[in-house]
């Protein structure tokens, strides 16, 4: 059965810290991996990764995929209180239906 | 201008009632989805439609029935609501079902069954 596991489940840091969130997966015929940020409402899209070793970057956030070891990491540098959210990792497998399998999320709290 | 919108945002109802949640997207996307997020924040796919055709139907009780009158709308009707149906329901849409087609989510509908 397809599975996505995120770690840690929760994390508390102080402003200015750097955090690394992990996502590992077991999926038949991997197609893509996506990261979302969920604050109070809708998950908002951060990154889509399809190729190994190519870092995607947006401001203080970056992500990379390792298709050999079946994992991805999301890095946030110089964290701010506005980074507090649930970070969701999702993988699209071979079903060709667009179906996303989500991990259980990492809850990040950034304290002032 | 909201890309994916849902109504209502909150829904509180008694067990046994029937209710509907509506979703609309103005992105011109062909594919729409319903997800359920439980109390542990775990998001799980329920249904997906592509151009009004059902393409994903996960193991969901048949009390849940999606309807897509056109490709910009995907509604979810729930019969005989049960306590376990309490959750946040998210609608999403994507251009297609390809590996690079990002899904964009609506604001969610928080359903509470008493």
PDB file of C-alpha atoms in Angstrom:
ATOM      1  CA  UNK A   1       0.000   0.000   0.000  1.00  0.00           C
ATOM      2  CA  UNK A   2       1.258   3.479  -0.859  1.00  0.00           C
ATOM      3  CA  UNK A   3       2.492   5.370   2.173  1.00  0.00           C
ATOM      4  CA  UNK A   4       3.948   8.767   3.067  1.00  0.00           C
ATOM      5  CA  UNK A   5       5.555   9.344   6.463  1.00  0.00           C
ATOM      6  CA  UNK A   6       6.640  12.714   7.787  1.00  0.00           C
ATOM      7  CA  UNK A   7       8.920  13.477  10.690  1.00  0.00           C
ATOM      8  CA  UNK A   8       8.986  14.973  13.156  1.00  0.00           C
ATOM      9  CA  UNK A   9       5.272  15.169  13.864  1.00  0.00           C
ATOM     10  CA  UNK A  10       5.782  18.428  15.712  1.00  0.00           C
ATOM     11  CA  UNK A  11       8.555  20.897  16.270  1.00  0.00           C
ATOM     12  CA  UNK A  12       8.995  24.009  18.408  1.00  0.00           C
ATOM     13  CA  UNK A  13      11.794  26.428  17.556  1.00  0.00           C
ATOM     14  CA  UNK A  14      12.691  30.061  18.128  1.00  0.00           C
ATOM     15  CA  UNK A  15      12.781  32.787  15.535  1.00  0.00           C
ATOM     16  CA  UNK A  16      15.975  32.696  13.562  1.00  0.00           C
ATOM     17  CA  UNK A  17      16.455  28.946  13.862  1.00  0.00           C
ATOM     18  CA  UNK A  18      16.796  26.702  10.825  1.00  0.00           C
ATOM     19  CA  UNK A  19      14.521  23.679  10.565  1.00  0.00           C
ATOM     20  CA  UNK A  20      14.525  20.567   8.402  1.00  0.00           C
ATOM     21  CA  UNK A  21      11.332  18.636   7.835  1.00  0.00           C
ATOM     22  CA  UNK A  22      11.455  15.111   6.490  1.00  0.00           C
ATOM     23  CA  UNK A  23       9.204  13.145   4.204  1.00  0.00           C
ATOM     24  CA  UNK A  24       9.734   9.522   3.214  1.00  0.00           C
ATOM     25  CA  UNK A  25       7.520   7.559   0.892  1.00  0.00           C
ATOM     26  CA  UNK A  26       6.711   4.150  -0.520  1.00  0.00           C
ATOM     27  CA  UNK A  27       4.716   4.531  -3.688  1.00  0.00           C
ATOM     28  CA  UNK A  28       4.249   2.467  -6.812  1.00  0.00           C
ATOM     29  CA  UNK A  29       5.745   4.265  -9.813  1.00  0.00           C
ATOM     30  CA  UNK A  30       6.488   7.624  -8.245  1.00  0.00           C
ATOM     31  CA  UNK A  31       5.466  10.633 -10.340  1.00  0.00           C
ATOM     32  CA  UNK A  32       5.851  13.701  -8.145  1.00  0.00           C
ATOM     33  CA  UNK A  33       6.170  14.930  -4.565  1.00  0.00           C
ATOM     34  CA  UNK A  34       4.529  18.100  -3.327  1.00  0.00           C
ATOM     35  CA  UNK A  35       4.923  20.222  -0.215  1.00  0.00           C
ATOM     36  CA  UNK A  36       2.050  22.304   1.148  1.00  0.00           C
ATOM     37  CA  UNK A  37       1.793  24.749   4.041  1.00  0.00           C
ATOM     38  CA  UNK A  38      -1.441  24.756   6.015  1.00  0.00           C
ATOM     39  CA  UNK A  39      -2.165  27.591   8.387  1.00  0.00           C
ATOM     40  CA  UNK A  40      -5.725  28.043   9.535  1.00  0.00           C
ATOM     41  CA  UNK A  41      -7.446  27.149   6.326  1.00  0.00           C
ATOM     42  CA  UNK A  42      -6.503  25.733   2.954  1.00  0.00           C
ATOM     43  CA  UNK A  43      -3.215  23.978   2.275  1.00  0.00           C
ATOM     44  CA  UNK A  44      -1.208  26.321   0.073  1.00  0.00           C
ATOM     45  CA  UNK A  45       1.218  24.973  -2.477  1.00  0.00           C
ATOM     46  CA  UNK A  46       4.943  25.373  -1.839  1.00  0.00           C
ATOM     47  CA  UNK A  47       6.909  23.076  -4.127  1.00  0.00           C
ATOM     48  CA  UNK A  48       6.576  20.254  -6.597  1.00  0.00           C
ATOM     49  CA  UNK A  49       9.547  17.925  -7.064  1.00  0.00           C
ATOM     50  CA  UNK A  50       9.866  15.390  -9.815  1.00  0.00           C
ATOM     51  CA  UNK A  51      13.602  14.935 -10.306  1.00  0.00           C
ATOM     52  CA  UNK A  52      16.267  13.836  -7.877  1.00  0.00           C
ATOM     53  CA  UNK A  53      18.926  16.228  -6.707  1.00  0.00           C
ATOM     54  CA  UNK A  54      17.429  19.435  -8.046  1.00  0.00           C
ATOM     55  CA  UNK A  55      16.765  21.922  -5.279  1.00  0.00           C
ATOM     56  CA  UNK A  56      13.674  24.056  -5.447  1.00  0.00           C
ATOM     57  CA  UNK A  57      13.964  27.361  -3.631  1.00  0.00           C
ATOM     58  CA  UNK A  58      11.596  30.143  -2.673  1.00  0.00           C
ATOM     59  CA  UNK A  59      12.943  32.771  -0.341  1.00  0.00           C
ATOM     60  CA  UNK A  60      13.913  31.119   2.934  1.00  0.00           C
ATOM     61  CA  UNK A  61      12.317  27.806   1.952  1.00  0.00           C
ATOM     62  CA  UNK A  62      14.000  25.115  -0.096  1.00  0.00           C
ATOM     63  CA  UNK A  63      13.329  21.489  -0.859  1.00  0.00           C
ATOM     64  CA  UNK A  64      15.106  18.592  -2.476  1.00  0.00           C
ATOM     65  CA  UNK A  65      14.144  15.096  -3.523  1.00  0.00           C
ATOM     66  CA  UNK A  66      16.143  11.868  -3.371  1.00  0.00           C
ATOM     67  CA  UNK A  67      14.391   9.285  -5.527  1.00  0.00           C
ATOM     68  CA  UNK A  68      16.928   6.590  -4.755  1.00  0.00           C
ATOM     69  CA  UNK A  69      16.433   6.818  -1.010  1.00  0.00           C
ATOM     70  CA  UNK A  70      12.734   7.721  -1.371  1.00  0.00           C
ATOM     71  CA  UNK A  71      12.651  10.898   0.659  1.00  0.00           C
ATOM     72  CA  UNK A  72      12.452  14.647   0.505  1.00  0.00           C
ATOM     73  CA  UNK A  73      13.391  17.400   2.901  1.00  0.00           C
ATOM     74  CA  UNK A  74      11.979  20.871   3.358  1.00  0.00           C
ATOM     75  CA  UNK A  75      14.358  23.425   4.844  1.00  0.00           C
ATOM     76  CA  UNK A  76      13.344  26.725   6.369  1.00  0.00           C
ATOM     77  CA  UNK A  77      16.131  29.103   7.297  1.00  0.00           C
ATOM     78  CA  UNK A  78      15.895  32.134   9.620  1.00  0.00           C
ATOM     79  CA  UNK A  79      12.435  31.048  10.754  1.00  0.00           C
ATOM     80  CA  UNK A  80       9.795  33.645  11.572  1.00  0.00           C
ATOM     81  CA  UNK A  81       6.606  33.382  13.609  1.00  0.00           C
ATOM     82  CA  UNK A  82       4.685  33.492  10.334  1.00  0.00           C
ATOM     83  CA  UNK A  83       6.229  30.145   9.414  1.00  0.00           C
ATOM     84  CA  UNK A  84       4.167  28.488  12.158  1.00  0.00           C
ATOM     85  CA  UNK A  85       1.902  26.047  10.357  1.00  0.00           C
ATOM     86  CA  UNK A  86       1.370  22.417   9.471  1.00  0.00           C
ATOM     87  CA  UNK A  87       3.615  21.330   6.621  1.00  0.00           C
ATOM     88  CA  UNK A  88       2.159  18.587   4.475  1.00  0.00           C
ATOM     89  CA  UNK A  89       4.015  16.300   2.125  1.00  0.00           C
ATOM     90  CA  UNK A  90       2.093  14.487  -0.606  1.00  0.00           C
ATOM     91  CA  UNK A  91       3.094  12.039  -3.305  1.00  0.00           C
ATOM     92  CA  UNK A  92       1.505  11.222  -6.612  1.00  0.00           C
ATOM     93  CA  UNK A  93       1.940   7.622  -7.698  1.00  0.00           C
ATOM     94  CA  UNK A  94       1.189   5.663 -10.795  1.00  0.00           C
ATOM     95  CA  UNK A  95      -2.576   5.736 -10.825  1.00  0.00           C
ATOM     96  CA  UNK A  96      -2.595   8.527 -13.433  1.00  0.00           C
ATOM     97  CA  UNK A  97      -5.638   9.984 -11.730  1.00  0.00           C
ATOM     98  CA  UNK A  98      -3.880  12.851  -9.979  1.00  0.00           C
ATOM     99  CA  UNK A  99      -4.497  11.142  -6.639  1.00  0.00           C
ATOM    100  CA  UNK A 100      -2.290  12.561  -3.884  1.00  0.00           C
ATOM    101  CA  UNK A 101      -1.292  10.498  -0.869  1.00  0.00           C
ATOM    102  CA  UNK A 102      -0.587  12.744   2.079  1.00  0.00           C
ATOM    103  CA  UNK A 103       1.637  12.283   5.074  1.00  0.00           C
ATOM    104  CA  UNK A 104       0.352  13.104   8.513  1.00  0.00           C
ATOM    105  CA  UNK A 105       2.001  16.515   8.519  1.00  0.00           C
ATOM    106  CA  UNK A 106       4.588  18.267  10.678  1.00  0.00           C
ATOM    107  CA  UNK A 107       3.286  20.949  13.002  1.00  0.00           C
ATOM    108  CA  UNK A 108       5.872  23.714  13.292  1.00  0.00           C
ATOM    109  CA  UNK A 109       5.624  26.366  15.981  1.00  0.00           C
ATOM    110  CA  UNK A 110       8.050  29.271  15.827  1.00  0.00           C
ATOM    111  CA  UNK A 111       8.299  31.238  19.061  1.00  0.00           C
ATOM    112  CA  UNK A 112       9.364  34.887  19.178  1.00  0.00           C
TER     113      UNK A 112
ATOM    114  CA  UNK B   1     -10.841  36.788  -6.556  1.00  0.00           C
ATOM    115  CA  UNK B   2     -11.019  33.340  -5.000  1.00  0.00           C
ATOM    116  CA  UNK B   3      -9.646  30.503  -7.115  1.00  0.00           C
ATOM    117  CA  UNK B   4     -11.334  27.571  -5.343  1.00  0.00           C
ATOM    118  CA  UNK B   5     -14.290  28.438  -3.158  1.00  0.00           C
ATOM    119  CA  UNK B   6     -16.500  26.316  -0.933  1.00  0.00           C
ATOM    120  CA  UNK B   7     -19.793  26.911   0.799  1.00  0.00           C
ATOM    121  CA  UNK B   8     -20.601  26.819   3.574  1.00  0.00           C
ATOM    122  CA  UNK B   9     -17.442  27.404   5.618  1.00  0.00           C
ATOM    123  CA  UNK B  10     -19.035  25.911   8.704  1.00  0.00           C
ATOM    124  CA  UNK B  11     -21.826  23.385   8.991  1.00  0.00           C
ATOM    125  CA  UNK B  12     -23.283  22.182  12.274  1.00  0.00           C
ATOM    126  CA  UNK B  13     -26.036  19.600  12.063  1.00  0.00           C
ATOM    127  CA  UNK B  14     -27.700  16.728  13.854  1.00  0.00           C
ATOM    128  CA  UNK B  15     -27.043  13.050  13.273  1.00  0.00           C
ATOM    129  CA  UNK B  16     -29.273  11.578  10.620  1.00  0.00           C
ATOM    130  CA  UNK B  17     -29.636  14.783   8.595  1.00  0.00           C
ATOM    131  CA  UNK B  18     -28.704  15.187   4.927  1.00  0.00           C
ATOM    132  CA  UNK B  19     -26.409  18.052   3.912  1.00  0.00           C
ATOM    133  CA  UNK B  20     -24.529  19.346   0.878  1.00  0.00           C
ATOM    134  CA  UNK B  21     -21.264  21.195   0.423  1.00  0.00           C
ATOM    135  CA  UNK B  22     -20.615  23.139  -2.761  1.00  0.00           C
ATOM    136  CA  UNK B  23     -17.324  23.803  -4.515  1.00  0.00           C
ATOM    137  CA  UNK B  24     -16.520  26.063  -7.438  1.00  0.00           C
ATOM    138  CA  UNK B  25     -13.243  26.851  -9.164  1.00  0.00           C
ATOM    139  CA  UNK B  26     -12.569  29.713 -11.569  1.00  0.00           C
ATOM    140  CA  UNK B  27      -9.154  28.501 -12.698  1.00  0.00           C
ATOM    141  CA  UNK B  28     -10.399  26.784 -15.833  1.00  0.00           C
ATOM    142  CA  UNK B  29      -9.179  23.457 -14.465  1.00  0.00           C
ATOM    143  CA  UNK B  30     -10.494  20.126 -15.734  1.00  0.00           C
ATOM    144  CA  UNK B  31     -10.052  18.060 -12.575  1.00  0.00           C
ATOM    145  CA  UNK B  32     -11.622  18.532  -9.144  1.00  0.00           C
ATOM    146  CA  UNK B  33     -11.250  16.604  -5.893  1.00  0.00           C
ATOM    147  CA  UNK B  34     -12.799  16.127  -2.479  1.00  0.00           C
ATOM    148  CA  UNK B  35     -10.556  15.433   0.509  1.00  0.00           C
ATOM    149  CA  UNK B  36     -11.429  14.760   4.136  1.00  0.00           C
ATOM    150  CA  UNK B  37      -9.150  16.001   6.923  1.00  0.00           C
ATOM    151  CA  UNK B  38      -9.713  14.286  10.240  1.00  0.00           C
ATOM    152  CA  UNK B  39      -9.004  15.552  13.748  1.00  0.00           C
ATOM    153  CA  UNK B  40      -5.382  14.414  13.445  1.00  0.00           C
ATOM    154  CA  UNK B  41      -4.997  16.663  10.379  1.00  0.00           C
ATOM    155  CA  UNK B  42      -4.615  13.671   8.070  1.00  0.00           C
ATOM    156  CA  UNK B  43      -5.814  14.560   4.548  1.00  0.00           C
ATOM    157  CA  UNK B  44      -7.327  11.723   2.551  1.00  0.00           C
ATOM    158  CA  UNK B  45      -8.724  11.683  -0.994  1.00  0.00           C
ATOM    159  CA  UNK B  46     -12.384  10.813  -1.342  1.00  0.00           C
ATOM    160  CA  UNK B  47     -13.394  11.543  -4.922  1.00  0.00           C
ATOM    161  CA  UNK B  48     -12.098  13.073  -8.094  1.00  0.00           C
ATOM    162  CA  UNK B  49     -13.811  14.191 -11.286  1.00  0.00           C
ATOM    163  CA  UNK B  50     -12.242  15.027 -14.603  1.00  0.00           C
ATOM    164  CA  UNK B  51     -14.484  16.965 -16.981  1.00  0.00           C
ATOM    165  CA  UNK B  52     -17.562  15.830 -15.081  1.00  0.00           C
ATOM    166  CA  UNK B  53     -16.472  12.178 -15.153  1.00  0.00           C
ATOM    167  CA  UNK B  54     -15.780  10.298 -11.912  1.00  0.00           C
ATOM    168  CA  UNK B  55     -12.190   9.034 -11.897  1.00  0.00           C
ATOM    169  CA  UNK B  56     -11.415   8.406  -8.241  1.00  0.00           C
ATOM    170  CA  UNK B  57     -13.852   6.845  -5.817  1.00  0.00           C
ATOM    171  CA  UNK B  58     -12.009   5.762  -2.713  1.00  0.00           C
ATOM    172  CA  UNK B  59     -13.475   3.516  -0.061  1.00  0.00           C
ATOM    173  CA  UNK B  60     -16.092   5.972   1.081  1.00  0.00           C
ATOM    174  CA  UNK B  61     -19.537   5.048   2.486  1.00  0.00           C
ATOM    175  CA  UNK B  62     -22.210   5.324  -0.181  1.00  0.00           C
ATOM    176  CA  UNK B  63     -23.918   7.944   1.981  1.00  0.00           C
ATOM    177  CA  UNK B  64     -21.437  10.296   0.293  1.00  0.00           C
ATOM    178  CA  UNK B  65     -22.356  11.202  -3.262  1.00  0.00           C
ATOM    179  CA  UNK B  66     -20.414  13.688  -5.370  1.00  0.00           C
ATOM    180  CA  UNK B  67     -22.036  15.521  -8.264  1.00  0.00           C
ATOM    181  CA  UNK B  68     -20.365  17.557 -10.955  1.00  0.00           C
ATOM    182  CA  UNK B  69     -22.869  19.601 -12.984  1.00  0.00           C
ATOM    183  CA  UNK B  70     -20.026  21.102 -15.009  1.00  0.00           C
ATOM    184  CA  UNK B  71     -16.261  21.071 -14.837  1.00  0.00           C
ATOM    185  CA  UNK B  72     -16.141  24.203 -12.655  1.00  0.00           C
ATOM    186  CA  UNK B  73     -18.319  22.725  -9.931  1.00  0.00           C
ATOM    187  CA  UNK B  74     -18.094  19.666  -7.722  1.00  0.00           C
ATOM    188  CA  UNK B  75     -20.617  19.262  -4.947  1.00  0.00           C
ATOM    189  CA  UNK B  76     -20.689  16.733  -2.137  1.00  0.00           C
ATOM    190  CA  UNK B  77     -23.945  15.433  -0.726  1.00  0.00           C
ATOM    191  CA  UNK B  78     -23.956  13.448   2.491  1.00  0.00           C
ATOM    192  CA  UNK B  79     -26.976  11.421   3.596  1.00  0.00           C
ATOM    193  CA  UNK B  80     -27.789  10.226   7.093  1.00  0.00           C
ATOM    194  CA  UNK B  81     -24.911  12.045   8.751  1.00  0.00           C
ATOM    195  CA  UNK B  82     -23.017  10.247  11.488  1.00  0.00           C
ATOM    196  CA  UNK B  83     -20.796  11.507  14.295  1.00  0.00           C
ATOM    197  CA  UNK B  84     -17.737  10.131  12.502  1.00  0.00           C
ATOM    198  CA  UNK B  85     -18.409  12.377   9.531  1.00  0.00           C
ATOM    199  CA  UNK B  86     -17.277  15.367  11.583  1.00  0.00           C
ATOM    200  CA  UNK B  87     -14.169  16.666   9.843  1.00  0.00           C
ATOM    201  CA  UNK B  88     -12.946  19.412   7.557  1.00  0.00           C
ATOM    202  CA  UNK B  89     -13.764  18.745   3.907  1.00  0.00           C
ATOM    203  CA  UNK B  90     -11.511  20.317   1.303  1.00  0.00           C
ATOM    204  CA  UNK B  91     -12.202  20.741  -2.355  1.00  0.00           C
ATOM    205  CA  UNK B  92      -9.242  21.025  -4.731  1.00  0.00           C
ATOM    206  CA  UNK B  93      -8.690  21.438  -8.439  1.00  0.00           C
ATOM    207  CA  UNK B  94      -5.892  20.900 -10.933  1.00  0.00           C
ATOM    208  CA  UNK B  95      -5.400  21.545 -14.617  1.00  0.00           C
ATOM    209  CA  UNK B  96      -5.312  17.822 -15.316  1.00  0.00           C
ATOM    210  CA  UNK B  97      -4.123  14.565 -13.810  1.00  0.00           C
ATOM    211  CA  UNK B  98      -0.557  14.784 -15.008  1.00  0.00           C
ATOM    212  CA  UNK B  99       2.518  14.480 -12.844  1.00  0.00           C
ATOM    213  CA  UNK B 100       3.153  18.216 -12.960  1.00  0.00           C
ATOM    214  CA  UNK B 101      -0.435  19.339 -12.399  1.00  0.00           C
ATOM    215  CA  UNK B 102      -0.497  21.049  -9.014  1.00  0.00           C
ATOM    216  CA  UNK B 103      -3.631  20.800  -6.916  1.00  0.00           C
ATOM    217  CA  UNK B 104      -5.015  24.010  -5.434  1.00  0.00           C
ATOM    218  CA  UNK B 105      -7.206  23.777  -2.367  1.00  0.00           C
ATOM    219  CA  UNK B 106     -10.323  25.595  -1.272  1.00  0.00           C
ATOM    220  CA  UNK B 107     -10.697  27.070   2.241  1.00  0.00           C
ATOM    221  CA  UNK B 108     -12.422  23.995   3.634  1.00  0.00           C
ATOM    222  CA  UNK B 109     -15.816  23.291   5.186  1.00  0.00           C
ATOM    223  CA  UNK B 110     -15.786  22.366   8.841  1.00  0.00           C
ATOM    224  CA  UNK B 111     -18.609  19.881   9.403  1.00  0.00           C
ATOM    225  CA  UNK B 112     -19.703  19.146  12.946  1.00  0.00           C
ATOM    226  CA  UNK B 113     -22.265  16.409  13.511  1.00  0.00           C
ATOM    227  CA  UNK B 114     -23.956  16.486  16.922  1.00  0.00           C
TER     228      UNK B 114
END
